[in-house]
Amino acid sequence: MKSHAQVVVIGGGVVGASVLYHLTKAGWKDVLLIERAELTSGSTWHAAGGMHTVNGDPNVAKLQQYTIELYQEIERISGQSCGVHITGGLMLAGTRERLDWLKMAKARGRYLGMDLEIISVDEAARMFPLMDKTHFTGAMYDPIEGHVDPYGVTHAYAKSAQIGGAEIVRQTRVTDLKPRPDGTWDVITDRGNVRAEHVVNAAGLWAREVGRMVGIELPVLAMEHQYLITGDMPELKGQKEQLHAIDFEGEIYIRQERGGMLMGTYERAGVPWSEVTTPWDFGQDLLPNDLERIAPSLEVGFAHFPAVGAAGIRKVVNGPFTFAPDGNPLVGPIRGLKNFWVACGVMAGFSQGGGVGLALSRWMVDGDPGADIWGMDVARYGDWTTLAYTNAKVRENYSRRFSIRFPNEELPAARPLRTTPIYERLQTAHAVFGDYCGLEHPLWFAPSAAEAHDQVSFRRSNSHPHVAAECQAVQNSAGLLEISNYGKFDIRGPAAAEWLSRVMANRVPAVGRIALTPMLNERGKLIGDFTMCRLAQDHFFLVGTYAAERYYLRWFERHLPPSGVSVRPCAMEYVGLSVAGPNSRALLQTLVRDDLSTAAFPFMSFRRMEIGMVPGYVGRVSFTGDLGFEIWVTTDYQRALYDSLIQAGRDFGLKLFGGRALNAMRIEKSFGTWAREYRPIYGPFEAGLGRFVDFNKTDFIGRAATAEEKASGGALRLVTFKVDATDADAIGDEPIWHDGKTVGWVTSGAFGHRVNQSLALGYVPAALAGADTGFEIEIIGERHKAERLTGAAFDPGGALMRR
Ligand SMILES: Cc1cc2nc3c(=O)[nH]c(=O)nc-3n(C[C@H](O)[C@H](O)[C@H](O)COP(=O)(O)OP(=O)(O)OC[C@H]3O[C@@H](n4cnc5c(N)ncnc54)[C@H](O)[C@@H]3O)c2cc1C
């Protein structure tokens, strides 16, 4: 084994092998993979090898498409067969809701260039004769589904990497990792040490243990997973290979394996494996079978596919593999550790391994993953993902792998975990809560405790009239919203203004003022949007998306000067309340001595104030787009602040409102939000944020690329639509049609109660952004006429928020 390497990849499963290959492909040759035993010795060797392109996150779906297309390339380079069988696949619906879900998945696939088709039960039964069609209502057909040989794929990556210059060392375990002051690593193994510039944790089942070597607790947990293989079936003799099928009602996937069928389940009563530590002596072992646990699923499966039930079980496989709480991979650099990268929690290595390797290698070599991988970024998790939280969420995710997640469905595991001081007050007011980063926040308020729950639906649900009443209160009198679920940063120091000016695209505000600003990467793409508030010459309060706190911090720390600026995340030290609506000023004025008139405290002002007995920061700004104020206080004061606002609000028609109403109102104002309208695939001019880019500054990150975008206009444009919807509104990820062709995608949608219109925000090609007619938006399989609005649906001139 060599003593120095540019990169050490820990783990020779399908993911580590893919990372290694992609690093060599990107031009890094001095790369070394260290494997504890033989390649595939973790979860890879006993995988069923199934692969498919469909994923809830369109950006992850794209990487899955890439992975499947890659197999030809690595077969060609390595001469190693990947055992690819592209059979095509069926997703079988047993209920109307599932068929709706499939229609939505098909629609989303359309703008990703996927060739999905909704077919009748009869058609499905013709394609897949093993099914008993009486149990189903329809199906979706995907021509690009199939399976591979896990051994073949891993070795094809590994050999291709070796041909590209990589070295692979087997039977060698990394036992420790020690950072050196120069940012390099000592990789300690049981067979000598290696000094590496970069380390990649691709240790799969042992990713937690490797994480602990550097002091981090990665939110991954292995679950036991079982599949069975039947004996040879006469029904398959002489037939062409059967399709893959997913039967959602039985939580079952099924495909042909030689002369029989392979059937696996994601059963409700899933069981975690090695909840705290993974034994190092676990080799190419299987776990004891537990058919009783999956019996309810098998019963459904055998009823739905009777010939499979009759065939008899030849073999059962029970093996562990890892999941993150949301089931998506954990990829990227770890904040606070120099040159330490992860590629783990990959639960679908044969659909995702290639995309993970590509994204990570680009990130390491070019400093940027080259694609929008927010859904896989390890930075999407924070301190709340404790071992027990991860355990609860992974179990839930596993048991729901084939369940429908409705757009208004909040999942119950690991709740309530984090609450603010007014949680009980809001409960008493019949709040229906959502979970955001483990934090309970109010979504809407019901008239009674009995009604305080969501009836899950793809269509307008039971919350609709109550959200309408909340929006109308904001429009006509005043609304009170909890806004604690934002990320906040306290930024100080003599160089703070200069640093912010470089990191943010907009002008740094004057003392007492607020500026909205995009944050851009060097490619001029959006990697954040912030409310920048200036308290003093050398003191700022920055508000952004809480889920992205670590993502932002990783970026901030990369660009911090050695001295002169301190950045402190303070998300839960400051919690907040917002009052909005025409009466909000008069209401708040009863509690503060400062003059809140527009002359004295104009729109976008920010100041320390005392609100009754409570000290806090008050900003004259509201995401509702109406006159409004955001008040930030330290957590200990929030209850008192709430009580005084509620008390004062009695004379001003104050009504509580929640996140659903806020979402509807910000869409009425065409205000975008992180991870929906603002993502690293869009530039600020495409996203309609051009006015927040200050080209008078000679330097800020992304300036050159953004100047080019400004000159060219960019390829895309964010547009607001009024939709002729009936009982279901767009929610995001629906295709936008123009003149009979899919041209774009919706990023957010809702019913705008203040304007009494169904609305959607979405991206279309810039060349089409001026088209007045011909747009349609597909909602649950039906195309609805959509009218492009030239400005925001509500108060397009912005007079109300400035009044
Ligand atoms: C029963 C079953 C069925 C499955 N079916 C499918 C399927 O149909 N389709 C699909 O896409 N996925 C399937 N999977 C999941 C798939 O197996 C995983 O997504 C994939 O194996 C993850 O690969 P990995 O490289 O991340 O991890 P692993 O395969 O666990 O690889 C990690 C490697 O790192 C090595 N290692 C760990 N620590 C160290 C150390 N300190 N030093 C040196 N080496 C170390 C290990 O020995 C191991 O070889 C299935 C899994 C199971 C269990």
mmCIF file of N, CA and C in Angstrom, residues 84-127:
data_model
loop_
_atom_site.group_PDB
_atom_site.id
_atom_site.type_symbol
_atom_site.label_atom_id
_atom_site.label_comp_id
_atom_site.label_asym_id
_atom_site.label_seq_id
_atom_site.Cartn_x
_atom_site.Cartn_y
_atom_site.Cartn_z
ATOM 1 N N VAL A 84 -26.645 -6.555 -16.856
ATOM 2 C CA VAL A 84 -27.798 -5.650 -16.954
ATOM 3 C C VAL A 84 -28.974 -6.338 -17.647
ATOM 4 N N HIS A 85 -30.120 -6.334 -17.001
ATOM 5 C CA HIS A 85 -31.368 -6.801 -17.616
ATOM 6 C C HIS A 85 -32.331 -5.632 -17.601
ATOM 7 N N ILE A 86 -32.574 -5.026 -18.728
ATOM 8 C CA ILE A 86 -33.597 -3.972 -18.765
ATOM 9 C C ILE A 86 -34.898 -4.636 -19.215
ATOM 10 N N THR A 87 -35.755 -4.858 -18.265
ATOM 11 C CA THR A 87 -36.995 -5.581 -18.560
ATOM 12 C C THR A 87 -38.167 -4.631 -18.755
ATOM 13 N N GLY A 88 -38.039 -3.415 -18.231
ATOM 14 C CA GLY A 88 -39.201 -2.527 -18.113
ATOM 15 C C GLY A 88 -39.919 -2.850 -16.817
ATOM 16 N N GLY A 89 -40.697 -1.906 -16.334
ATOM 17 C CA GLY A 89 -41.345 -2.136 -15.037
ATOM 18 C C GLY A 89 -42.744 -1.570 -14.963
ATOM 19 N N LEU A 90 -43.528 -2.161 -14.084
ATOM 20 C CA LEU A 90 -44.888 -1.688 -13.838
ATOM 21 C C LEU A 90 -45.011 -1.242 -12.398
ATOM 22 N N MET A 91 -45.646 -0.122 -12.178
ATOM 23 C CA MET A 91 -46.054 0.256 -10.822
ATOM 24 C C MET A 91 -47.555 0.058 -10.781
ATOM 25 N N LEU A 92 -48.011 -0.817 -9.949
ATOM 26 C CA LEU A 92 -49.414 -1.226 -9.969
ATOM 27 C C LEU A 92 -50.198 -0.459 -8.912
ATOM 28 N N ALA A 93 -51.326 0.113 -9.332
ATOM 29 C CA ALA A 93 -52.166 0.874 -8.403
ATOM 30 C C ALA A 93 -53.365 0.042 -8.003
ATOM 31 N N GLY A 94 -53.633 0.010 -6.697
ATOM 32 C CA GLY A 94 -54.802 -0.711 -6.205
ATOM 33 C C GLY A 94 -55.905 0.223 -5.734
ATOM 34 N N THR A 95 -55.610 1.528 -5.708
ATOM 35 C CA THR A 95 -56.611 2.492 -5.227
ATOM 36 C C THR A 95 -56.607 3.719 -6.140
ATOM 37 N N ARG A 96 -57.662 4.518 -6.006
ATOM 38 C CA ARG A 96 -57.750 5.744 -6.816
ATOM 39 C C ARG A 96 -56.600 6.707 -6.459
ATOM 40 N N GLU A 97 -56.313 6.791 -5.147
ATOM 41 C CA GLU A 97 -55.247 7.710 -4.714
ATOM 42 C C GLU A 97 -53.913 7.301 -5.345
ATOM 43 N N ARG A 98 -53.677 5.985 -5.395
ATOM 44 C CA ARG A 98 -52.415 5.521 -5.955
ATOM 45 C C ARG A 98 -52.345 5.839 -7.446
ATOM 46 N N LEU A 99 -53.486 5.695 -8.116
ATOM 47 C CA LEU A 99 -53.494 6.019 -9.542
ATOM 48 C C LEU A 99 -53.226 7.520 -9.730
ATOM 49 N N ASP A 100 -53.825 8.348 -8.855
ATOM 50 C CA ASP A 100 -53.538 9.794 -8.896
ATOM 51 C C ASP A 100 -52.038 10.029 -8.710
ATOM 52 N N TRP A 101 -51.477 9.312 -7.757
ATOM 53 C CA TRP A 101 -50.046 9.463 -7.456
ATOM 54 C C TRP A 101 -49.211 9.090 -8.682
ATOM 55 N N LEU A 102 -49.603 8.005 -9.333
ATOM 56 C CA LEU A 102 -48.863 7.568 -10.524
ATOM 57 C C LEU A 102 -48.998 8.603 -11.641
ATOM 58 N N LYS A 103 -50.193 9.181 -11.758
ATOM 59 C CA LYS A 103 -50.379 10.207 -12.799
ATOM 60 C C LYS A 103 -49.452 11.394 -12.529
ATOM 61 N N MET A 104 -49.306 11.734 -11.253
ATOM 62 C CA MET A 104 -48.424 12.850 -10.906
ATOM 63 C C MET A 104 -46.963 12.485 -11.176
ATOM 64 N N ALA A 105 -46.615 11.230 -10.864
ATOM 65 C CA ALA A 105 -45.232 10.790 -11.113
ATOM 66 C C ALA A 105 -44.960 10.786 -12.611
ATOM 67 N N LYS A 106 -45.947 10.371 -13.364
ATOM 68 C CA LYS A 106 -45.783 10.341 -14.820
ATOM 69 C C LYS A 106 -45.590 11.771 -15.347
ATOM 70 N N ALA A 107 -46.408 12.682 -14.822
ATOM 71 C CA ALA A 107 -46.330 14.068 -15.279
ATOM 72 C C ALA A 107 -44.956 14.655 -14.968
ATOM 73 N N ARG A 108 -44.458 14.360 -13.783
ATOM 74 C CA ARG A 108 -43.148 14.876 -13.393
ATOM 75 C C ARG A 108 -42.071 14.284 -14.298
ATOM 76 N N GLY A 109 -42.215 12.974 -14.563
ATOM 77 C CA GLY A 109 -41.253 12.296 -15.442
ATOM 78 C C GLY A 109 -41.196 12.944 -16.810
ATOM 79 N N ARG A 110 -42.330 13.525 -17.223
ATOM 80 C CA ARG A 110 -42.356 14.092 -18.571
ATOM 81 C C ARG A 110 -41.338 15.220 -18.724
ATOM 82 N N TYR A 111 -41.260 16.114 -17.736
ATOM 83 C CA TYR A 111 -40.302 17.197 -17.927
ATOM 84 C C TYR A 111 -38.864 16.766 -17.648
ATOM 85 N N LEU A 112 -38.705 15.555 -17.102
ATOM 86 C CA LEU A 112 -37.354 15.009 -16.943
ATOM 87 C C LEU A 112 -36.958 14.180 -18.168
ATOM 88 N N GLY A 113 -37.840 14.147 -19.148
ATOM 89 C CA GLY A 113 -37.534 13.392 -20.362
ATOM 90 C C GLY A 113 -37.760 11.897 -20.200
ATOM 91 N N MET A 114 -38.521 11.488 -19.186
ATOM 92 C CA MET A 114 -38.760 10.064 -18.974
ATOM 93 C C MET A 114 -40.010 9.650 -19.734
ATOM 94 N N ASP A 115 -39.943 8.398 -20.214
ATOM 95 C CA ASP A 115 -40.984 7.927 -21.115
ATOM 96 C C ASP A 115 -41.952 7.049 -20.321
ATOM 97 N N LEU A 116 -42.684 7.623 -19.394
ATOM 98 C CA LEU A 116 -43.586 6.830 -18.549
ATOM 99 C C LEU A 116 -44.986 6.845 -19.157
ATOM 100 N N GLU A 117 -45.735 5.794 -18.876
ATOM 101 C CA GLU A 117 -47.059 5.684 -19.507
ATOM 102 C C GLU A 117 -48.057 5.137 -18.498
ATOM 103 N N ILE A 118 -49.224 5.757 -18.400
ATOM 104 C CA ILE A 118 -50.295 5.193 -17.561
ATOM 105 C C ILE A 118 -51.079 4.213 -18.434
ATOM 106 N N ILE A 119 -51.243 3.007 -17.924
ATOM 107 C CA ILE A 119 -51.938 1.998 -18.728
ATOM 108 C C ILE A 119 -53.086 1.392 -17.915
ATOM 109 N N SER A 120 -54.006 0.734 -18.641
ATOM 110 C CA SER A 120 -55.164 0.134 -17.976
ATOM 111 C C SER A 120 -54.745 -1.164 -17.283
ATOM 112 N N VAL A 121 -55.641 -1.653 -16.444
ATOM 113 C CA VAL A 121 -55.361 -2.926 -15.769
ATOM 114 C C VAL A 121 -55.215 -4.046 -16.798
ATOM 115 N N ASP A 122 -56.076 -4.014 -17.815
ATOM 116 C CA ASP A 122 -56.013 -5.086 -18.818
ATOM 117 C C ASP A 122 -54.665 -5.077 -19.526
ATOM 118 N N GLU A 123 -54.251 -3.887 -19.876
ATOM 119 C CA GLU A 123 -52.950 -3.757 -20.552
ATOM 120 C C GLU A 123 -51.829 -4.262 -19.631
ATOM 121 N N ALA A 124 -51.916 -3.882 -18.343
ATOM 122 C CA ALA A 124 -50.895 -4.315 -17.379
ATOM 123 C C ALA A 124 -50.881 -5.839 -17.273
ATOM 124 N N ALA A 125 -52.074 -6.433 -17.232
ATOM 125 C CA ALA A 125 -52.146 -7.894 -17.078
ATOM 126 C C ALA A 125 -51.618 -8.596 -18.334
ATOM 127 N N ARG A 126 -51.772 -7.935 -19.457
ATOM 128 C CA ARG A 126 -51.237 -8.523 -20.702
ATOM 129 C C ARG A 126 -49.701 -8.505 -20.647
ATOM 130 N N MET A 127 -49.160 -7.424 -20.096
ATOM 131 C CA MET A 127 -47.704 -7.315 -20.027
ATOM 132 C C MET A 127 -47.121 -8.162 -18.898
#
